[in-house]
């Protein structure tokens, strides 16, 4: 992508209406623009990162055996009457009437829709177990939308739903999502701690929130320090037998404010007690027959008798994750993207556009990197070098390949690492060899 043809409206100053660093940086880096309270347009740079995050979430769902589908954003109120949640859900639900005065709504979550789909299309115990997921926009009319994409009204969520014959089988599905979540967040460079959580309007009695520790987090959380640095399990696990991993991760104390037990927390050795603030990036629930019973989602068992399916639901805040990653990874100059979610892998920065040697070297680098499958942003704008450095640091591309007339005269370019600030001076070929090695 050539910057001269891109749409990247970066801002020098911090916008006054943004309170936390991730919101400020997303606005300054030209990633999002608010179009109404809690509603954002995703500009090209933000959209690229959103897609990368979504893809990691998707790959880890697939690995855990979940199957992707796509449900609509608009749902019928009738379905919510079947589960009994229509009146209970309250003001957060955006209720709409169509031209025939029929009641519809913009989905805040999709338990009802998926339960109806499963009910109407699954017949027997042989259709179980299944976990279905989609990545779709949700709307919640939050009282106080704030902190940019962290608490939006419209936001992108991955929501998965599991269907099982009984509770032991449903717990296996829960454990699979539990492990998939640890792997998902770890691939984004995040340390997520699973914590016992309140189930709120979704229901059920088993639930974990996945929390990223950050001072700007909206929830107060309490946990054993050893949980924070536990590495993710990885994909080399037996997906049907994850109980040991689940037990290992849940035996140490970890709870959100609503579930906090001061006595149990006090029993942890004092130097291991961690009381912090956190960002909820995922939330998983097991609620058994809460929806299947009122909505009559049953399958015939081996003996021909109907059995209500046991269900769980599993959410990831895909758009919220952009904010969470930036909160966890930035410095005074801007965002530091982990390579896995960076909008581009490399920025080629020309220090003198119009200089024949510089232009030729930049073109050569740009083409070679593109050919090697590297996502590259070619900064061929006519900004001054200082402004270019500042904007490339601000948008957080992991590697900057800086090409100027002085260096080239000596046969060199500069390769800068955004995270460490480390700079190497080396011939272009050597720099390209480093950037294209797998
Ligand atoms: N049906 C369940 C699981 S699919 C559910 O809706 N769970 S939830 O309410 O906890 O939402 C799932 C995730 O969406 C949360 O963990 C959070 O990361 C994200 N989320 C929730 N509300 C918002 C919001 N207003 N803005 C951005 N992300 C949000």
Tab-separated table of C-alpha atoms and ligand atoms in Angstrom:
chain	number	residue	atom	x	y	z
A	1	UNK	CA	0.000	0.000	0.000
A	2	UNK	CA	1.368	3.406	-0.977
A	3	UNK	CA	0.669	5.985	1.693
A	4	UNK	CA	0.188	8.655	-0.994
A	5	UNK	CA	-2.885	6.722	-2.151
A	6	UNK	CA	-4.019	5.519	1.258
A	7	UNK	CA	-6.535	7.075	3.635
A	8	UNK	CA	-4.695	7.564	6.896
A	9	UNK	CA	-5.797	10.743	8.666
A	10	UNK	CA	-3.346	10.863	11.588
A	11	UNK	CA	-3.617	13.607	14.211
A	12	UNK	CA	-0.740	15.268	16.084
A	13	UNK	CA	-2.709	16.271	19.133
A	14	UNK	CA	-4.733	14.129	21.492
A	15	UNK	CA	-8.455	14.681	21.005
A	16	UNK	CA	-10.015	16.280	24.069
A	17	UNK	CA	-12.933	13.863	24.302
A	18	UNK	CA	-10.775	10.749	24.751
A	19	UNK	CA	-9.859	9.776	28.315
A	20	UNK	CA	-7.810	6.613	28.050
A	21	UNK	CA	-4.664	6.006	26.061
A	22	UNK	CA	-6.081	3.375	23.690
A	23	UNK	CA	-8.964	5.624	22.681
A	24	UNK	CA	-6.625	8.587	22.148
A	25	UNK	CA	-4.217	6.521	20.075
A	26	UNK	CA	-6.933	4.924	17.954
A	27	UNK	CA	-8.237	8.381	17.068
A	28	UNK	CA	-4.780	9.867	16.503
A	29	UNK	CA	-3.651	6.905	14.379
A	30	UNK	CA	-6.685	7.356	12.118
A	31	UNK	CA	-8.187	3.964	12.996
A	32	UNK	CA	-11.704	4.931	14.019
A	33	UNK	CA	-14.072	7.899	13.939
A	34	UNK	CA	-17.179	8.230	16.063
A	35	UNK	CA	-20.335	8.730	14.011
A	36	UNK	CA	-22.831	8.731	16.931
A	37	UNK	CA	-22.452	8.063	20.679
A	38	UNK	CA	-20.743	4.686	21.078
A	39	UNK	CA	-20.865	4.005	17.328
A	40	UNK	CA	-17.720	4.042	15.216
A	41	UNK	CA	-16.661	3.888	11.609
A	42	UNK	CA	-13.597	1.747	11.102
A	43	UNK	CA	-11.119	3.603	8.917
A	44	UNK	CA	-8.752	1.520	6.758
A	45	UNK	CA	-6.006	1.146	9.369
A	46	UNK	CA	-8.412	0.159	12.152
A	47	UNK	CA	-10.249	-2.138	9.810
A	48	UNK	CA	-7.054	-4.024	8.936
A	49	UNK	CA	-6.338	-4.682	12.618
A	50	UNK	CA	-9.952	-5.641	13.296
A	51	UNK	CA	-9.760	-8.222	10.491
A	52	UNK	CA	-6.491	-9.652	11.816
A	53	UNK	CA	-7.910	-10.037	15.301
A	54	UNK	CA	-11.053	-11.585	13.897
A	55	UNK	CA	-8.952	-14.087	11.932
A	56	UNK	CA	-7.020	-15.218	15.015
A	57	UNK	CA	-10.292	-15.663	16.885
A	58	UNK	CA	-11.678	-17.647	13.940
A	59	UNK	CA	-8.646	-19.920	13.629
A	60	UNK	CA	-8.719	-20.793	17.319
A	61	UNK	CA	-12.479	-21.440	17.254
A	62	UNK	CA	-11.998	-23.758	14.288
A	63	UNK	CA	-9.134	-25.527	16.031
A	64	UNK	CA	-11.374	-26.160	19.037
A	65	UNK	CA	-13.904	-27.815	16.736
A	66	UNK	CA	-16.452	-24.984	16.551
A	67	UNK	CA	-18.251	-24.388	13.246
A	68	UNK	CA	-18.765	-20.926	11.768
A	69	UNK	CA	-22.097	-19.591	10.554
A	70	UNK	CA	-23.508	-16.086	10.248
A	71	UNK	CA	-26.674	-14.950	11.973
A	72	UNK	CA	-28.483	-11.669	11.244
A	73	UNK	CA	-28.068	-8.524	13.330
A	74	UNK	CA	-31.835	-7.941	13.369
A	75	UNK	CA	-33.901	-10.419	15.375
A	76	UNK	CA	-37.568	-10.956	15.980
A	77	UNK	CA	-39.058	-10.013	19.366
A	78	UNK	CA	-41.169	-13.188	19.215
A	79	UNK	CA	-38.113	-15.369	19.698
A	80	UNK	CA	-37.193	-13.443	22.817
A	81	UNK	CA	-40.719	-13.884	24.120
A	82	UNK	CA	-40.273	-17.646	23.750
A	83	UNK	CA	-37.270	-17.626	26.090
A	84	UNK	CA	-38.929	-15.138	28.423
A	85	UNK	CA	-36.088	-12.615	28.071
A	86	UNK	CA	-37.857	-9.953	26.003
A	87	UNK	CA	-39.280	-8.077	28.954
A	88	UNK	CA	-36.381	-8.848	31.300
A	89	UNK	CA	-33.592	-7.587	29.076
A	90	UNK	CA	-34.350	-3.964	29.788
A	91	UNK	CA	-33.223	-0.697	28.255
A	92	UNK	CA	-29.991	-2.052	26.818
A	93	UNK	CA	-31.959	-3.690	24.044
A	94	UNK	CA	-32.588	-1.548	20.984
A	95	UNK	CA	-36.226	-2.265	20.142
A	96	UNK	CA	-37.462	-1.374	16.673
A	97	UNK	CA	-40.796	-1.532	14.834
A	98	UNK	CA	-40.947	-2.312	11.142
A	99	UNK	CA	-43.504	-0.766	8.728
A	100	UNK	CA	-46.056	-3.434	9.651
A	101	UNK	CA	-45.698	-2.500	13.323
A	102	UNK	CA	-43.963	-5.816	13.971
A	103	UNK	CA	-41.512	-5.754	16.838
A	104	UNK	CA	-37.914	-6.470	15.966
A	105	UNK	CA	-34.646	-5.663	17.671
A	106	UNK	CA	-30.940	-5.238	17.011
A	107	UNK	CA	-29.404	-8.320	18.658
A	108	UNK	CA	-27.403	-7.716	21.845
A	109	UNK	CA	-26.518	-11.468	21.843
A	110	UNK	CA	-27.954	-14.483	20.035
A	111	UNK	CA	-28.952	-17.307	22.410
A	112	UNK	CA	-32.554	-17.198	21.177
A	113	UNK	CA	-31.737	-17.174	17.461
A	114	UNK	CA	-29.269	-20.042	17.658
A	115	UNK	CA	-31.507	-22.104	19.939
A	116	UNK	CA	-34.342	-21.781	17.418
A	117	UNK	CA	-32.043	-22.712	14.536
A	118	UNK	CA	-30.804	-25.752	16.379
A	119	UNK	CA	-34.268	-26.756	17.532
A	120	UNK	CA	-35.687	-26.575	14.027
A	121	UNK	CA	-32.849	-28.446	12.357
A	122	UNK	CA	-31.328	-30.957	14.765
A	123	UNK	CA	-33.305	-34.124	15.374
A	124	UNK	CA	-31.385	-36.722	17.261
A	125	UNK	CA	-28.637	-37.243	19.790
A	126	UNK	CA	-26.441	-38.004	16.758
A	127	UNK	CA	-26.561	-34.282	15.928
A	128	UNK	CA	-24.704	-33.666	19.212
A	129	UNK	CA	-22.288	-32.445	20.371
A	130	UNK	CA	-21.969	-29.307	18.246
A	131	UNK	CA	-20.565	-25.848	18.826
A	132	UNK	CA	-21.576	-23.119	16.385
A	133	UNK	CA	-20.172	-19.614	16.290
A	134	UNK	CA	-20.414	-16.368	14.416
A	135	UNK	CA	-18.572	-13.077	14.324
A	136	UNK	CA	-21.227	-10.416	14.034
A	137	UNK	CA	-22.073	-6.883	15.121
A	138	UNK	CA	-24.112	-6.492	18.281
A	139	UNK	CA	-25.909	-3.494	19.704
A	140	UNK	CA	-26.372	-2.674	23.376
A	141	UNK	CA	-27.770	0.668	24.316
A	142	UNK	CA	-25.214	1.178	27.089
A	143	UNK	CA	-26.094	3.978	29.552
A	144	UNK	CA	-22.539	5.279	29.397
A	145	UNK	CA	-20.753	4.287	26.231
A	146	UNK	CA	-17.139	5.313	26.793
A	147	UNK	CA	-13.467	4.700	26.204
A	148	UNK	CA	-13.974	4.336	22.451
A	149	UNK	CA	-14.318	0.747	21.282
A	150	UNK	CA	-13.944	-0.571	24.839
A	151	UNK	CA	-17.541	0.134	25.716
A	152	UNK	CA	-19.329	0.904	22.504
A	153	UNK	CA	-23.003	0.612	21.725
A	154	UNK	CA	-22.340	-1.150	18.429
A	155	UNK	CA	-19.479	-3.648	18.745
A	156	UNK	CA	-18.127	-6.744	17.054
A	157	UNK	CA	-18.462	-9.956	19.024
A	158	UNK	CA	-17.551	-13.557	18.420
A	159	UNK	CA	-20.329	-15.558	19.979
A	160	UNK	CA	-20.300	-19.343	20.141
A	161	UNK	CA	-23.009	-21.679	21.399
A	162	UNK	CA	-22.578	-25.312	22.418
A	163	UNK	CA	-25.201	-28.059	22.300
A	164	UNK	CA	-24.738	-31.285	24.253
A	165	UNK	CA	-26.690	-34.288	25.433
A	166	UNK	CA	-25.951	-33.833	29.142
A	167	UNK	CA	-23.972	-31.786	31.633
A	168	UNK	CA	-20.694	-33.807	31.565
A	169	UNK	CA	-20.562	-33.475	27.796
A	170	UNK	CA	-21.443	-29.755	28.010
A	171	UNK	CA	-18.585	-29.245	30.449
A	172	UNK	CA	-16.212	-30.679	27.881
A	173	UNK	CA	-17.459	-28.088	25.408
A	174	UNK	CA	-16.938	-25.410	28.064
A	175	UNK	CA	-13.380	-26.619	28.657
A	176	UNK	CA	-12.631	-26.532	24.931
A	177	UNK	CA	-13.661	-22.888	24.743
A	178	UNK	CA	-11.748	-22.171	27.945
A	179	UNK	CA	-8.527	-23.476	26.361
A	180	UNK	CA	-9.292	-21.899	22.969
A	181	UNK	CA	-9.628	-18.517	24.711
A	182	UNK	CA	-6.282	-18.825	26.495
A	183	UNK	CA	-4.627	-19.631	23.156
A	184	UNK	CA	-6.488	-16.885	21.296
A	185	UNK	CA	-5.468	-14.076	23.634
A	186	UNK	CA	-1.920	-15.338	23.915
A	187	UNK	CA	-1.505	-15.172	20.119
A	188	UNK	CA	-2.365	-11.471	20.382
A	189	UNK	CA	0.409	-10.907	22.912
A	190	UNK	CA	-2.039	-10.656	25.817
A	191	UNK	CA	-1.957	-12.309	29.218
A	192	UNK	CA	-5.569	-13.150	29.946
A	193	UNK	CA	-6.569	-14.517	33.341
A	194	UNK	CA	-9.794	-16.547	33.612
A	195	UNK	CA	-11.816	-15.427	36.629
A	196	UNK	CA	-15.033	-16.663	38.227
A	197	UNK	CA	-17.716	-14.265	37.099
A	198	UNK	CA	-21.310	-13.243	37.553
A	199	UNK	CA	-23.635	-14.441	34.776
A	200	UNK	CA	-25.926	-11.375	34.569
A	201	UNK	CA	-28.658	-11.425	31.923
A	202	UNK	CA	-27.205	-14.458	30.097
A	203	UNK	CA	-27.863	-16.762	33.067
A	204	UNK	CA	-26.527	-20.054	34.431
A	205	UNK	CA	-24.217	-20.691	37.354
A	206	UNK	CA	-20.851	-21.522	35.800
A	207	UNK	CA	-19.058	-18.655	34.163
A	208	UNK	CA	-15.574	-17.234	33.625
A	209	UNK	CA	-14.478	-13.864	32.402
A	210	UNK	CA	-11.123	-13.556	30.646
A	211	UNK	CA	-9.429	-10.498	32.036
A	212	UNK	CA	-6.462	-8.440	30.840
A	213	UNK	CA	-4.902	-6.526	33.690
A	214	UNK	CA	-4.763	-2.789	32.981
A	215	UNK	CA	-5.077	0.285	35.192
A	216	UNK	CA	-7.751	1.661	32.899
A	217	UNK	CA	-9.877	-1.503	33.126
A	218	UNK	CA	-13.522	-1.061	34.065
A	219	UNK	CA	-13.693	-3.881	36.619
A	220	UNK	CA	-11.947	-4.465	39.921
A	221	UNK	CA	-10.451	-7.969	39.955
A	222	UNK	CA	-8.680	-10.152	42.506
A	223	UNK	CA	-6.403	-13.092	41.821
A	224	UNK	CA	-3.413	-15.194	42.725
A	225	UNK	CA	-0.306	-13.671	41.115
A	226	UNK	CA	0.880	-16.988	39.659
A	227	UNK	CA	-2.061	-17.032	37.260
A	228	UNK	CA	-0.861	-13.954	35.403
A	229	UNK	CA	2.279	-15.520	33.950
A	230	UNK	CA	0.959	-19.008	33.231
A	231	UNK	CA	1.687	-19.741	29.568
A	232	UNK	CA	-1.214	-20.622	27.263
A	233	UNK	CA	-1.752	-24.387	26.819
A	234	UNK	CA	-1.096	-24.238	23.034
A	235	UNK	CA	-2.749	-26.466	20.438
A	236	UNK	CA	-0.909	-29.651	21.272
A	237	UNK	CA	-3.624	-30.706	23.718
A	238	UNK	CA	-6.162	-33.523	23.792
A	239	UNK	CA	-9.295	-31.548	22.954
A	240	UNK	CA	-11.572	-34.204	24.477
A	241	UNK	CA	-9.782	-34.317	27.812
A	242	UNK	CA	-9.054	-30.841	29.034
A	243	UNK	CA	-10.263	-31.192	32.608
A	244	UNK	CA	-6.713	-31.201	34.049
A	245	UNK	CA	-5.862	-27.961	32.273
A	246	UNK	CA	-9.141	-26.411	33.431
A	247	UNK	CA	-8.525	-27.554	37.020
A	248	UNK	CA	-4.961	-26.253	36.996
A	249	UNK	CA	-6.115	-22.816	35.846
A	250	UNK	CA	-9.079	-22.558	38.163
A	251	UNK	CA	-7.679	-24.003	41.395
A	252	UNK	CA	-5.951	-20.731	42.266
A	253	UNK	CA	-8.146	-17.851	43.419
A	254	UNK	CA	-9.366	-15.475	40.706
A	255	UNK	CA	-12.626	-13.560	40.782
A	256	UNK	CA	-14.221	-10.405	39.522
A	257	UNK	CA	-15.665	-7.885	41.956
A	258	UNK	CA	-19.202	-9.361	41.846
A	259	UNK	CA	-17.927	-12.837	42.812
A	260	UNK	CA	-15.180	-11.688	45.164
A	261	UNK	CA	-14.797	-13.549	48.450
A	262	UNK	CA	-12.605	-11.538	50.792
A	263	UNK	CA	-11.946	-14.498	53.110
A	264	UNK	CA	-10.803	-16.813	50.303
A	265	UNK	CA	-8.624	-14.037	48.877
A	266	UNK	CA	-7.172	-13.355	52.336
A	267	UNK	CA	-6.119	-16.999	52.561
A	268	UNK	CA	-3.633	-16.525	49.672
A	269	UNK	CA	-0.060	-15.745	50.904
A	270	UNK	CA	0.183	-11.947	51.130
A	271	UNK	CA	2.946	-11.660	48.511
A	272	UNK	CA	0.770	-13.558	46.003
A	273	UNK	CA	-2.362	-11.434	46.407
A	274	UNK	CA	-3.073	-9.319	43.379
A	275	UNK	CA	-5.807	-6.749	43.479
A	276	UNK	CA	-5.992	-4.862	40.207
A	277	UNK	CA	-8.183	-3.462	37.492
A	278	UNK	CA	-9.021	-5.454	34.409
A	279	UNK	CA	-10.521	-5.398	30.928
A	280	UNK	CA	-12.970	-8.192	30.136
A	281	UNK	CA	-12.099	-9.494	26.673
A	282	UNK	CA	-14.083	-12.718	26.822
A	283	UNK	CA	-16.851	-14.314	28.846
A	284	UNK	CA	-18.021	-17.927	28.827
A	285	UNK	CA	-21.184	-19.396	30.322
A	286	UNK	CA	-22.697	-22.785	30.993
A	287	UNK	CA	-26.454	-22.518	31.532
A	288	UNK	CA	-27.782	-26.012	30.830
A	289	UNK	CA	-31.451	-25.959	29.864
A	290	UNK	CA	-32.153	-22.276	30.495
A	291	UNK	CA	-33.056	-21.653	26.828
A	292	UNK	CA	-33.663	-25.173	25.529
A	293	UNK	CA	-36.453	-25.852	28.020
A	294	UNK	CA	-38.724	-22.839	27.373
A	295	UNK	CA	-37.890	-22.882	23.651
A	296	UNK	CA	-38.411	-26.638	23.417
A	297	UNK	CA	-35.046	-27.414	21.882
A	298	UNK	CA	-34.937	-31.171	22.353
A	299	UNK	CA	-33.472	-34.075	20.409
A	300	UNK	CA	-34.500	-37.709	20.555
A	301	UNK	CA	-32.179	-39.815	22.676
A	302	UNK	CA	-30.917	-43.365	21.933
A	303	UNK	CA	-34.115	-44.734	23.526
A	304	UNK	CA	-36.343	-42.488	21.412
A	305	UNK	CA	-37.258	-40.182	24.319
A	306	UNK	CA	-36.854	-36.424	23.956
A	307	UNK	CA	-33.982	-34.774	25.807
A	308	UNK	CA	-33.560	-31.020	26.216
A	309	UNK	CA	-30.124	-29.990	24.961
A	310	UNK	CA	-27.592	-28.581	27.426
A	311	UNK	CA	-26.138	-25.319	26.277
A	312	UNK	CA	-23.378	-22.834	26.919
A	313	UNK	CA	-22.435	-19.574	25.249
A	314	UNK	CA	-19.033	-18.036	24.736
A	315	UNK	CA	-18.292	-14.438	23.813
A	316	UNK	CA	-15.157	-12.586	22.708
A	317	UNK	CA	-15.157	-8.806	22.425
A	318	UNK	CA	-13.448	-8.616	19.015
A	319	UNK	CA	-13.633	-4.825	18.624
A	320	UNK	CA	-12.881	-4.274	22.331
A	321	UNK	CA	-9.670	-6.264	21.844
A	322	UNK	CA	-8.130	-3.466	19.778
A	323	UNK	CA	-8.408	-1.178	22.775
A	324	UNK	CA	-7.177	-3.873	25.162
A	325	UNK	CA	-4.113	-4.645	23.041
A	326	UNK	CA	-3.197	-0.961	22.803
A	327	UNK	CA	-3.646	-0.496	26.566
A	328	UNK	CA	-1.195	-3.379	27.018
A	329	UNK	CA	1.267	-2.341	24.314
A	330	UNK	CA	2.180	1.306	23.700
A	331	UNK	CA	4.763	3.926	24.671
A	332	UNK	CA	4.903	7.724	24.671
A	333	UNK	CA	5.271	7.734	20.866
A	334	UNK	CA	2.256	5.612	20.082
A	335	UNK	CA	1.040	2.072	19.497
A	336	UNK	CA	3.361	-0.955	19.485
A	337	UNK	CA	1.451	-3.674	17.626
A	338	UNK	CA	2.306	-7.290	18.345
A	339	UNK	CA	3.304	-8.724	14.949
A	340	UNK	CA	0.297	-11.048	14.867
A	341	UNK	CA	-2.233	-8.199	14.664
A	342	UNK	CA	-0.199	-5.355	13.143
A	343	UNK	CA	-1.973	-3.569	10.271
A	344	UNK	CA	1.248	-3.849	8.222
A	345	UNK	CA	4.388	-5.853	8.946
A	346	UNK	CA	6.838	-3.307	7.556
A	347	UNK	CA	6.824	0.399	6.707
A	348	UNK	CA	9.217	1.477	3.965
A	349	UNK	CA	10.011	5.086	4.810
A	350	UNK	CA	11.419	7.261	2.063
A	351	UNK	CA	13.411	10.196	3.430
A	352	UNK	CA	13.522	12.057	0.123
A	353	UNK	CA	10.749	11.496	-2.354
A	354	UNK	CA	11.882	12.602	-5.824
A	355	UNK	CA	15.545	11.678	-5.326
A	356	UNK	CA	16.216	9.158	-8.082
A	357	UNK	CA	18.394	6.791	-6.022
A	358	UNK	CA	16.051	6.875	-3.015
A	359	UNK	CA	12.959	6.348	-5.169
A	360	UNK	CA	14.589	3.390	-6.918
A	361	UNK	CA	15.696	1.753	-3.665
A	362	UNK	CA	12.251	2.266	-2.093
A	363	UNK	CA	10.487	0.822	-5.137
A	364	UNK	CA	12.840	-2.153	-5.119
A	365	UNK	CA	12.196	-2.757	-1.399
A	366	UNK	CA	8.437	-2.273	-1.752
A	367	UNK	CA	8.177	-4.755	-4.605
A	368	UNK	CA	10.484	-7.350	-3.053
A	369	UNK	CA	8.582	-7.283	0.230
A	370	UNK	CA	5.215	-7.501	-1.491
A	371	UNK	CA	6.454	-10.408	-3.577
A	372	UNK	CA	7.541	-12.205	-0.433
A	373	UNK	CA	4.025	-11.855	0.990
A	374	UNK	CA	4.964	-9.214	3.568
A	375	UNK	CA	2.247	-6.627	4.307
A	376	UNK	CA	4.024	-3.386	3.521
A	377	UNK	CA	3.112	0.271	3.797
A	378	UNK	CA	5.273	2.451	1.552
A	379	UNK	CA	5.531	5.898	3.084
A	380	UNK	CA	6.031	7.854	-0.137
A	381	UNK	CA	4.316	11.002	1.140
A	382	UNK	CA	6.099	14.345	0.906
A	383	UNK	CA	6.089	14.947	4.678
A	384	UNK	CA	9.314	15.960	6.378
A	385	UNK	CA	11.390	13.055	7.807
A	386	UNK	CA	10.538	14.076	11.394
A	387	UNK	CA	6.801	13.954	10.696
A	388	UNK	CA	7.205	10.586	8.968
A	389	UNK	CA	9.065	9.086	11.920
A	390	UNK	CA	6.432	10.368	14.295
A	391	UNK	CA	3.517	9.015	12.288
A	392	UNK	CA	5.118	5.613	11.683
A	393	UNK	CA	5.836	5.302	15.423
A	394	UNK	CA	2.291	6.443	16.191
A	395	UNK	CA	0.634	3.777	14.043
A	396	UNK	CA	2.967	1.154	15.474
A	397	UNK	CA	4.191	-0.860	12.463
A	398	UNK	CA	6.647	-3.440	13.925
A	399	UNK	CA	9.528	-2.772	11.478
A	400	UNK	CA	10.537	0.420	9.690
A	401	UNK	CA	12.876	0.282	6.705
A	402	UNK	CA	14.242	3.813	6.424
A	403	UNK	CA	15.832	4.808	3.130
A	404	UNK	CA	17.553	8.162	2.650
A	405	UNK	CA	20.130	9.742	0.325
A	406	UNK	CA	22.970	9.911	2.883
A	407	UNK	CA	22.791	6.276	3.838
A	408	UNK	CA	22.352	5.126	0.263
A	409	UNK	CA	25.497	7.041	-0.759
A	410	UNK	CA	27.333	4.749	1.652
A	411	UNK	CA	25.387	1.723	0.424
A	412	UNK	CA	23.189	1.491	3.506
A	413	UNK	CA	19.636	1.743	4.775
A	414	UNK	CA	18.332	1.704	8.323
A	415	UNK	CA	16.127	-0.953	9.893
A	416	UNK	CA	14.267	0.075	13.015
A	417	UNK	CA	12.394	-2.160	15.422
A	418	UNK	CA	9.341	-0.312	16.808
A	419	UNK	CA	9.129	-2.271	20.064
A	420	UNK	CA	12.771	-2.082	21.169
A	421	UNK	CA	13.772	1.073	19.306
A	422	UNK	CA	16.840	-0.839	18.099
A	423	UNK	CA	18.335	0.450	14.808
A	424	UNK	CA	20.613	-1.386	12.431
A	425	UNK	CA	22.510	0.232	9.580
A	426	UNK	CA	23.015	-2.275	6.787
A	427	UNK	CA	22.877	-2.747	3.004
A	428	UNK	CA	19.375	-2.905	1.506
A	429	UNK	CA	19.797	-6.523	0.416
A	430	UNK	CA	20.687	-7.583	3.961
A	431	UNK	CA	17.696	-5.698	5.364
A	432	UNK	CA	15.365	-7.327	2.849
A	433	UNK	CA	16.808	-10.741	3.658
A	434	UNK	CA	15.965	-10.188	7.346
A	435	UNK	CA	12.462	-8.927	6.633
A	436	UNK	CA	11.547	-11.748	4.263
A	437	UNK	CA	12.939	-14.671	6.230
A	438	UNK	CA	10.043	-16.756	7.475
B	1	LIG	N1	-24.042	-14.344	24.988
B	1	LIG	C1	-22.880	-14.192	25.808
B	1	LIG	C2	-21.735	-14.959	25.292
B	1	LIG	S1	-21.738	-15.086	23.567
B	1	LIG	C3	-22.562	-12.714	25.944
B	1	LIG	O1	-23.169	-11.889	25.335
B	1	LIG	N2	-21.580	-12.424	26.788
B	1	LIG	S2	-21.113	-10.965	27.195
B	1	LIG	O2	-22.215	-10.140	27.484
B	1	LIG	O3	-20.187	-11.131	28.267
B	1	LIG	O4	-20.372	-10.342	25.972
B	1	LIG	C4	-19.266	-11.004	25.402
B	1	LIG	C5	-18.078	-10.074	25.249
B	1	LIG	O5	-18.422	-8.963	24.429
B	1	LIG	C6	-17.592	-9.450	26.554
B	1	LIG	O6	-16.695	-10.305	27.227
B	1	LIG	C7	-16.896	-8.187	26.059
B	1	LIG	O7	-15.545	-8.479	25.717
B	1	LIG	C8	-17.675	-7.825	24.820
B	1	LIG	N3	-18.582	-6.693	25.081
B	1	LIG	C9	-19.703	-6.699	25.823
B	1	LIG	N4	-20.267	-5.481	25.833
B	1	LIG	C10	-19.486	-4.675	25.077
B	1	LIG	C11	-19.533	-3.293	24.693
B	1	LIG	N5	-20.523	-2.505	25.081
B	1	LIG	N6	-18.547	-2.812	23.897
B	1	LIG	C12	-17.547	-3.615	23.468
B	1	LIG	N7	-17.457	-4.920	23.799
B	1	LIG	C13	-18.403	-5.444	24.588
